[in-house]
Coordinates of C-alpha atoms and ligand atoms in Angstrom, one line a residue:
M282 CA 159.7 -79.3 149.1
A283 CA 158.8 -82.8 150.3
T284 CA 155.4 -82.8 152.1
Q285 CA 154.1 -85.0 154.8
P286 CA 150.6 -86.3 154.9
G287 CA 148.3 -83.7 156.5
V288 CA 151.0 -80.9 156.4
C289 CA 150.5 -77.9 154.3
P290 CA 152.9 -77.7 151.4
C291 CA 153.5 -74.0 151.8
Y292 CA 156.8 -72.8 153.2
Y293 CA 155.3 -72.0 156.5
R294 CA 153.9 -75.5 157.2
I295 CA 150.7 -74.7 159.1
V296 CA 149.5 -78.2 159.8
S297 CA 145.9 -77.2 160.8
R298 CA 145.0 -76.3 157.2
P299 CA 145.5 -78.9 154.5
H300 CA 146.3 -76.6 151.8
C301 CA 147.6 -73.2 150.9
N302 CA 148.7 -71.8 147.6
T303 CA 148.9 -68.2 148.7
K304 CA 152.3 -66.6 148.2
P305 CA 152.6 -62.9 148.2
D306 CA 154.5 -61.4 145.4
A307 CA 156.8 -58.6 146.8
P308 CA 156.7 -56.1 143.9
T309 CA 152.8 -56.5 143.7
L310 CA 152.3 -56.3 147.5
R311 CA 154.6 -53.2 147.5
R312 CA 152.6 -51.5 144.8
R313 CA 149.4 -52.1 146.5
L314 CA 150.6 -51.0 149.8
L315 CA 152.0 -47.7 148.3
E316 CA 148.7 -47.0 146.4
W317 CA 146.7 -47.6 149.5
Y318 CA 148.9 -45.5 151.8
R319 CA 148.7 -42.5 149.3
R320 CA 145.0 -42.6 149.5
S321 CA 144.5 -43.3 153.0
R322 CA 147.4 -42.0 155.2
R323 CA 146.6 -39.8 158.1
D324 CA 148.0 -36.2 157.9
L325 CA 150.4 -36.4 161.0
P326 CA 152.5 -33.4 161.8
W327 CA 155.8 -35.2 161.5
R328 CA 154.9 -37.1 158.3
P329 CA 156.1 -35.7 154.9
T330 CA 153.5 -35.2 152.3
P331 CA 153.8 -34.0 148.7
D332 CA 153.4 -30.5 150.1
R333 CA 155.6 -30.8 153.3
P334 CA 159.1 -32.0 152.9
A335 CA 160.5 -34.4 155.6
N336 CA 162.0 -32.7 158.6
P337 CA 164.5 -35.3 160.0
Y338 CA 164.3 -33.9 163.5
H339 CA 160.6 -34.2 163.5
V340 CA 160.9 -37.8 162.4
L341 CA 163.4 -38.5 165.1
V342 CA 161.2 -37.1 167.8
S343 CA 158.2 -38.8 166.5
E344 CA 159.8 -42.1 166.4
A345 CA 161.1 -41.8 169.9
M346 CA 157.6 -40.9 171.1
L347 CA 155.8 -43.6 169.0
Q348 CA 157.7 -46.5 170.5
Q349 CA 155.1 -48.4 172.6
T350 CA 152.7 -45.6 172.3
Q351 CA 149.8 -44.9 170.0
V352 CA 149.5 -42.0 167.6
A353 CA 146.6 -40.3 169.2
T354 CA 148.5 -40.2 172.5
V355 CA 151.6 -38.9 171.0
L356 CA 150.0 -36.0 169.0
P357 CA 149.6 -33.4 171.8
Y358 CA 153.0 -34.3 173.3
F359 CA 154.7 -34.0 170.0
E360 CA 153.2 -30.5 169.4
R361 CA 154.2 -29.2 172.9
F362 CA 157.7 -30.7 172.5
I363 CA 158.4 -29.1 169.2
T364 CA 157.0 -25.8 170.4
A365 CA 159.4 -26.0 173.3
F366 CA 162.5 -27.3 171.4
P367 CA 161.9 -26.3 167.6
T368 CA 165.3 -27.5 166.5
V369 CA 167.7 -30.3 167.4
A370 CA 170.0 -27.6 168.8
D371 CA 167.3 -26.4 171.2
L372 CA 166.8 -29.8 172.4
A373 CA 170.5 -30.4 172.9
A374 CA 170.8 -27.2 175.0
A375 CA 167.8 -28.0 177.3
D376 CA 167.8 -28.9 180.9
E377 CA 167.0 -32.6 181.3
Q378 CA 164.3 -31.9 183.9
R379 CA 162.4 -29.7 181.3
V380 CA 162.7 -32.5 178.7
L381 CA 161.3 -35.0 181.3
K382 CA 158.6 -32.6 182.3
L383 CA 157.4 -32.3 178.8
W384 CA 157.4 -36.1 178.4
Q385 CA 155.4 -36.5 181.7
G386 CA 152.5 -38.9 181.2
L387 CA 153.9 -40.4 178.0
G388 CA 155.8 -43.0 180.1
Y389 CA 158.9 -45.0 179.2
Y390 CA 161.0 -42.1 180.3
R391 CA 164.3 -43.7 179.2
R392 CA 163.1 -42.7 175.7
A393 CA 163.2 -39.1 176.7
R394 CA 166.6 -39.2 178.1
N395 CA 168.0 -41.2 175.1
L396 CA 166.4 -38.5 172.7
H397 CA 167.9 -35.7 174.7
A398 CA 171.3 -37.5 174.6
A399 CA 170.9 -38.2 170.9
A400 CA 170.2 -34.6 170.2
K401 CA 173.6 -33.7 172.1
M402 CA 175.4 -36.2 170.0
I403 CA 173.9 -34.9 166.8
V404 CA 175.1 -31.4 167.7
E405 CA 178.5 -32.5 168.9
T406 CA 179.4 -35.2 166.4
F407 CA 177.1 -34.7 163.2
D408 CA 177.2 -30.9 163.0
G409 CA 173.6 -30.6 164.0
A410 CA 172.1 -32.7 161.2
V411 CA 170.3 -35.8 162.0
P412 CA 172.5 -38.5 160.3
A413 CA 171.1 -39.9 157.0
T414 CA 172.6 -43.4 157.1
V415 CA 171.5 -46.4 159.1
D416 CA 175.1 -47.0 160.4
Q417 CA 175.4 -43.5 161.7
L418 CA 171.8 -43.4 163.1
L419 CA 172.7 -46.6 165.0
Q420 CA 175.4 -44.6 166.9
L421 CA 172.7 -42.5 168.5
P422 CA 171.5 -43.3 172.1
G423 CA 168.3 -45.2 172.0
V424 CA 168.3 -45.8 168.3
G425 CA 168.0 -49.4 167.3
R426 CA 167.6 -51.1 164.0
Y427 CA 163.9 -50.4 163.6
T428 CA 164.2 -46.7 164.5
A429 CA 167.4 -46.2 162.2
G430 CA 165.5 -47.7 159.4
A431 CA 162.4 -45.6 160.0
I432 CA 164.3 -42.4 160.2
A433 CA 166.6 -43.1 157.2
S434 CA 163.7 -44.2 155.0
I435 CA 161.1 -41.6 156.0
A436 CA 163.4 -38.6 156.3
Y437 CA 166.0 -39.4 153.6
G438 CA 164.4 -41.9 151.3
V439 CA 167.0 -44.6 152.1
E440 CA 165.9 -48.1 151.3
A441 CA 166.1 -49.4 154.7
P442 CA 163.8 -52.1 156.2
I443 CA 161.9 -51.8 159.4
L444 CA 160.4 -54.2 161.8
D445 CA 158.4 -53.1 164.8
G446 CA 155.3 -54.8 166.4
N447 CA 152.9 -53.6 163.8
V448 CA 155.1 -54.5 161.0
A449 CA 155.8 -57.9 162.4
R450 CA 152.2 -58.6 162.8
V451 CA 151.3 -57.5 159.2
L452 CA 154.2 -59.7 157.8
A453 CA 153.6 -62.7 160.0
R454 CA 150.0 -62.7 158.7
I455 CA 150.7 -62.0 155.0
Y456 CA 153.4 -64.6 154.9
R457 CA 151.6 -66.9 157.3
I458 CA 154.3 -67.4 159.7
A459 CA 153.3 -69.8 162.4
D460 CA 156.3 -69.6 164.8
P461 CA 156.1 -67.1 167.7
V462 CA 157.1 -63.7 166.4
D463 CA 159.1 -62.9 169.6
Q464 CA 161.5 -65.7 169.0
P465 CA 164.9 -64.7 167.6
A466 CA 164.8 -67.0 164.6
T467 CA 161.4 -65.6 163.6
R468 CA 162.6 -62.1 164.0
K469 CA 165.3 -62.9 161.7
R470 CA 163.0 -64.3 159.1
L471 CA 160.7 -61.3 159.5
W472 CA 163.7 -59.0 159.0
E473 CA 164.6 -60.8 155.8
L474 CA 161.1 -60.4 154.5
A475 CA 161.1 -56.6 155.4
E476 CA 164.5 -56.4 153.5
Q477 CA 162.9 -57.9 150.5
L478 CA 160.2 -55.4 150.4
A479 CA 162.5 -52.3 151.1
P480 CA 164.2 -51.8 147.6
G481 CA 162.1 -49.7 145.2
E482 CA 160.2 -46.4 144.8
A483 CA 159.4 -44.3 147.9
P484 CA 160.9 -46.6 150.6
G485 CA 159.7 -44.0 153.4
D486 CA 156.1 -44.3 152.1
L487 CA 156.4 -48.1 152.0
N488 CA 157.5 -48.4 155.4
Q489 CA 154.9 -45.9 156.7
A490 CA 152.2 -48.0 154.7
M491 CA 153.2 -51.0 156.6
M492 CA 153.0 -49.1 160.0
E493 CA 149.7 -47.4 159.0
L494 CA 148.2 -50.8 157.8
G495 CA 149.1 -52.4 161.2
A496 CA 147.7 -49.4 163.1
L497 CA 144.5 -49.1 161.1
V498 CA 143.6 -52.2 159.3
C499 CA 145.7 -55.2 160.3
T500 CA 144.9 -54.6 164.0
P501 CA 145.9 -57.1 166.8
K502 CA 142.3 -58.1 167.2
G503 CA 139.7 -58.2 164.5
P504 CA 141.7 -57.1 161.4
R505 CA 139.5 -55.4 158.8
C506 CA 140.6 -57.7 156.0
M507 CA 137.8 -56.7 153.7
F508 CA 139.4 -53.2 153.5
C509 CA 142.9 -54.4 153.3
P510 CA 145.2 -53.7 150.1
A511 CA 147.1 -56.8 150.9
S512 CA 144.2 -59.3 151.4
D513 CA 144.7 -60.7 147.8
G514 CA 147.9 -62.7 148.6
C515 CA 147.6 -62.7 152.3
G516 CA 148.4 -66.2 153.8
A517 CA 146.4 -65.8 157.1
F518 CA 143.4 -64.3 155.3
A519 CA 143.4 -67.2 152.7
A520 CA 143.7 -69.7 155.4
G521 CA 141.2 -68.2 157.9
L522 CA 144.0 -67.8 160.5
T523 CA 143.9 -64.0 161.0
D524 CA 142.9 -64.6 164.7
A525 CA 145.5 -67.2 165.3
L526 CA 148.5 -65.1 163.8
P527 CA 150.7 -63.8 164.9
A528 CA 151.7 -66.4 167.5
A529 CA 153.6 -65.3 170.5
S530 CA 155.5 -67.2 173.3
P531 CA 153.6 -67.6 176.6
K532 CA 154.0 -64.5 178.6
R533 CA 155.7 -64.4 181.9
K534 CA 153.5 -63.4 184.7
P535 CA 154.6 -59.9 186.1
K536 CA 156.2 -59.8 189.5
A537 CA 154.0 -58.5 192.2
V538 CA 155.8 -55.9 194.4
T539 CA 154.7 -53.2 196.8
H540 CA 155.9 -49.6 196.9
R541 CA 155.3 -47.6 200.2
V542 CA 154.8 -43.8 199.6
L543 CA 155.0 -41.5 202.7
A544 CA 153.7 -37.9 202.0
I545 CA 155.7 -36.0 204.6
E546 CA 154.1 -32.6 205.3
R547 CA 155.7 -29.6 207.0
G548 CA 153.8 -26.2 207.1
G549 CA 151.6 -27.1 204.2
R550 CA 154.3 -28.2 202.0
F551 CA 155.3 -31.8 201.0
L552 CA 158.7 -33.3 200.6
F553 CA 159.7 -34.5 197.2
E554 CA 162.8 -36.5 196.4
R555 CA 164.5 -37.4 193.1
R556 CA 164.8 -41.0 192.0
P557 CA 168.2 -42.4 191.3
E558 CA 169.9 -41.9 187.9
T559 CA 169.3 -45.5 186.8
G560 CA 166.4 -47.8 186.9
L561 CA 162.7 -47.4 186.7
W562 CA 161.6 -43.6 186.4
S563 CA 165.2 -42.7 186.9
N564 CA 165.8 -38.9 187.5
M565 CA 162.0 -38.3 188.0
W566 CA 160.6 -36.9 191.3
Q567 CA 158.4 -38.6 193.9
L568 CA 157.0 -38.4 197.3
P569 CA 159.3 -40.4 199.5
T570 CA 158.8 -43.9 198.3
A571 CA 160.4 -47.3 199.3
E572 CA 160.5 -50.5 197.6
N573 CA 161.6 -52.4 200.8
G574 CA 161.3 -51.9 204.5
D575 CA 163.1 -48.6 204.7
D576 CA 162.1 -46.1 207.3
L577 CA 161.3 -43.3 204.8
A578 CA 161.4 -40.4 207.4
Q579 CA 164.5 -41.6 208.9
R580 CA 166.0 -42.0 205.4
V581 CA 165.7 -38.2 204.9
G582 CA 166.7 -37.2 208.4
L583 CA 163.2 -36.4 209.8
T584 CA 161.0 -37.6 212.6
V585 CA 157.3 -37.8 211.8
G586 CA 154.2 -38.2 213.7
P587 CA 151.7 -41.0 213.2
A588 CA 151.1 -41.9 209.6
A589 CA 147.6 -41.9 208.3
S590 CA 146.5 -44.0 205.3
V591 CA 145.6 -42.0 202.2
G592 CA 144.9 -44.9 199.7
V593 CA 146.1 -47.8 197.7
F594 CA 146.2 -48.3 194.1
T595 CA 147.9 -50.7 191.5
H596 CA 150.2 -49.6 188.7
Q597 CA 151.2 -52.1 185.9
T598 CA 154.5 -51.9 184.1
T599 CA 155.8 -54.4 181.5
H600 CA 157.3 -56.7 184.1
R601 CA 155.8 -55.7 187.3
T602 CA 152.4 -55.2 189.0
I603 CA 153.1 -52.6 191.7
R604 CA 150.8 -52.1 194.7
F605 CA 151.2 -48.5 195.9
E606 CA 150.3 -47.9 199.5
V607 CA 150.2 -44.1 200.1
G608 CA 150.3 -42.7 203.7
H609 CA 150.6 -39.2 205.1
A610 CA 152.4 -37.9 208.2
L611 CA 153.5 -34.5 209.6
A612 CA 157.3 -33.8 210.1
V613 CA 157.6 -33.1 213.8
A614 CA 161.4 -33.0 214.4
G615 CA 164.8 -33.3 212.6
R616 CA 166.6 -31.6 209.9
L617 CA 166.2 -32.5 206.2
R618 CA 169.3 -34.3 205.1
R619 CA 171.3 -32.3 202.5
G620 CA 170.2 -33.1 199.1
A621 CA 167.4 -35.4 200.4
G622 CA 164.7 -33.4 198.4
V623 CA 162.7 -30.3 198.2
W624 CA 159.6 -28.9 199.9
R625 CA 156.8 -28.1 197.7
R626 CA 153.0 -27.2 197.9
L627 CA 150.9 -29.6 195.8
D628 CA 150.0 -26.7 193.5
Q629 CA 153.7 -25.9 192.8
L630 CA 155.0 -28.9 191.0
D631 CA 155.2 -27.5 187.5
D632 CA 159.0 -28.0 187.3
L633 CA 159.1 -31.5 188.9
P634 CA 158.7 -34.3 186.5
L635 CA 156.5 -37.0 188.1
A636 CA 155.8 -40.5 186.7
K637 CA 152.1 -41.6 186.5
P638 CA 151.8 -43.4 189.8
Q639 CA 153.3 -40.4 191.7
Q640 CA 150.8 -38.0 189.9
R641 CA 148.1 -40.3 191.1
A642 CA 149.5 -40.4 194.7
V643 CA 149.6 -36.5 194.5
A644 CA 146.0 -36.4 193.3
M645 CA 145.0 -38.6 196.2
L646 CA 146.6 -36.5 198.6
A647 CA 145.3 -33.2 197.2
A648 CA 141.7 -34.6 197.2
R649 CA 142.1 -35.5 200.8
S650 CA 143.2 -32.0 201.8
T651 CA 140.5 -30.2 200.1
Ligands
SF4_859 S1 144.2 -59.5 154.8 FE1 143.7 -59.2 156.9 S2 145.2 -60.4 158.0 FE2 146.0 -60.0 155.9 S3 147.3 -58.3 156.1 FE3 145.3 -57.6 155.4 S4 144.2 -57.2 157.4 FE4 146.0 -58.3 157.9

């Protein structure tokens, strides 16, 4: 490769360092990752071990839960979920509201609906067995290339590559990739690198080793390079660029919006309505809430007395900063519009799945009435 003055001759052309000879060797890297993983892996209930064969359904559930969520958060949810739905057929036959209730607090509820739909498809189309090939897994709702690769490799030993945030960070550092990892061309390059690592012994262990390395050692901030099995051969470590990589495109500022919540009370019970089937928190329940200037009482056919403020809080989603303004009013007249909602005491919400901000609004309301 022709080099320019002051430009590193390595493939990834980081200009801030004058020199780089570090080039990881795929078979060696693979071997080191596997050795490290077998010594250091955490014993997780969905994870196959020499004494516990893989359960493809458990792997499917865990992969759905682990998207955007850390292992420690997922563990109790996974245990409760598997206790409630021990098999894929049990999940397929379950009521969606029960599935959402068991997911309550884990966030990103679309994952729960997709997992439920995937279980139904597995029963109807795949004779109740989680598919073993990447192509078939990709047919399941909510399953993309990463999840399909993870399930195929972990549950069935298929030589399928994976690339999620953790793995992208690990590969970008090892291979010293300077371009932002969220750009399509960089993703393509990272997938190619993951593909080069996939073939060989124990592809499921290899993929879990990369995930585990990203979670425990090659962390977003302050990677523990001294304890890393890949440090000998890691481009970022050799070049002192572990804090600079991976690079990301500048983030868009989240949009600021306001949601008005009106707790309408009648005879000690409060009105709860179901959110629409699509969009944020779809099919979850809430105190009447408006994202616009709607008259909330009129919307459900009621007339209310003067509203008192209960409190204000902010909830952050990926793209929005939502200010929740919670009020409380007594219903004084009118008849609840058919299908507009259900009346519940605040201690009778066990069957209504509520997203985190609605749980918070309910908690504020309960604290106020005690
Ligand atoms: S040496 Fe450091 S930067 Fe490189 S893979 Fe290991 S932990 Fe990450």
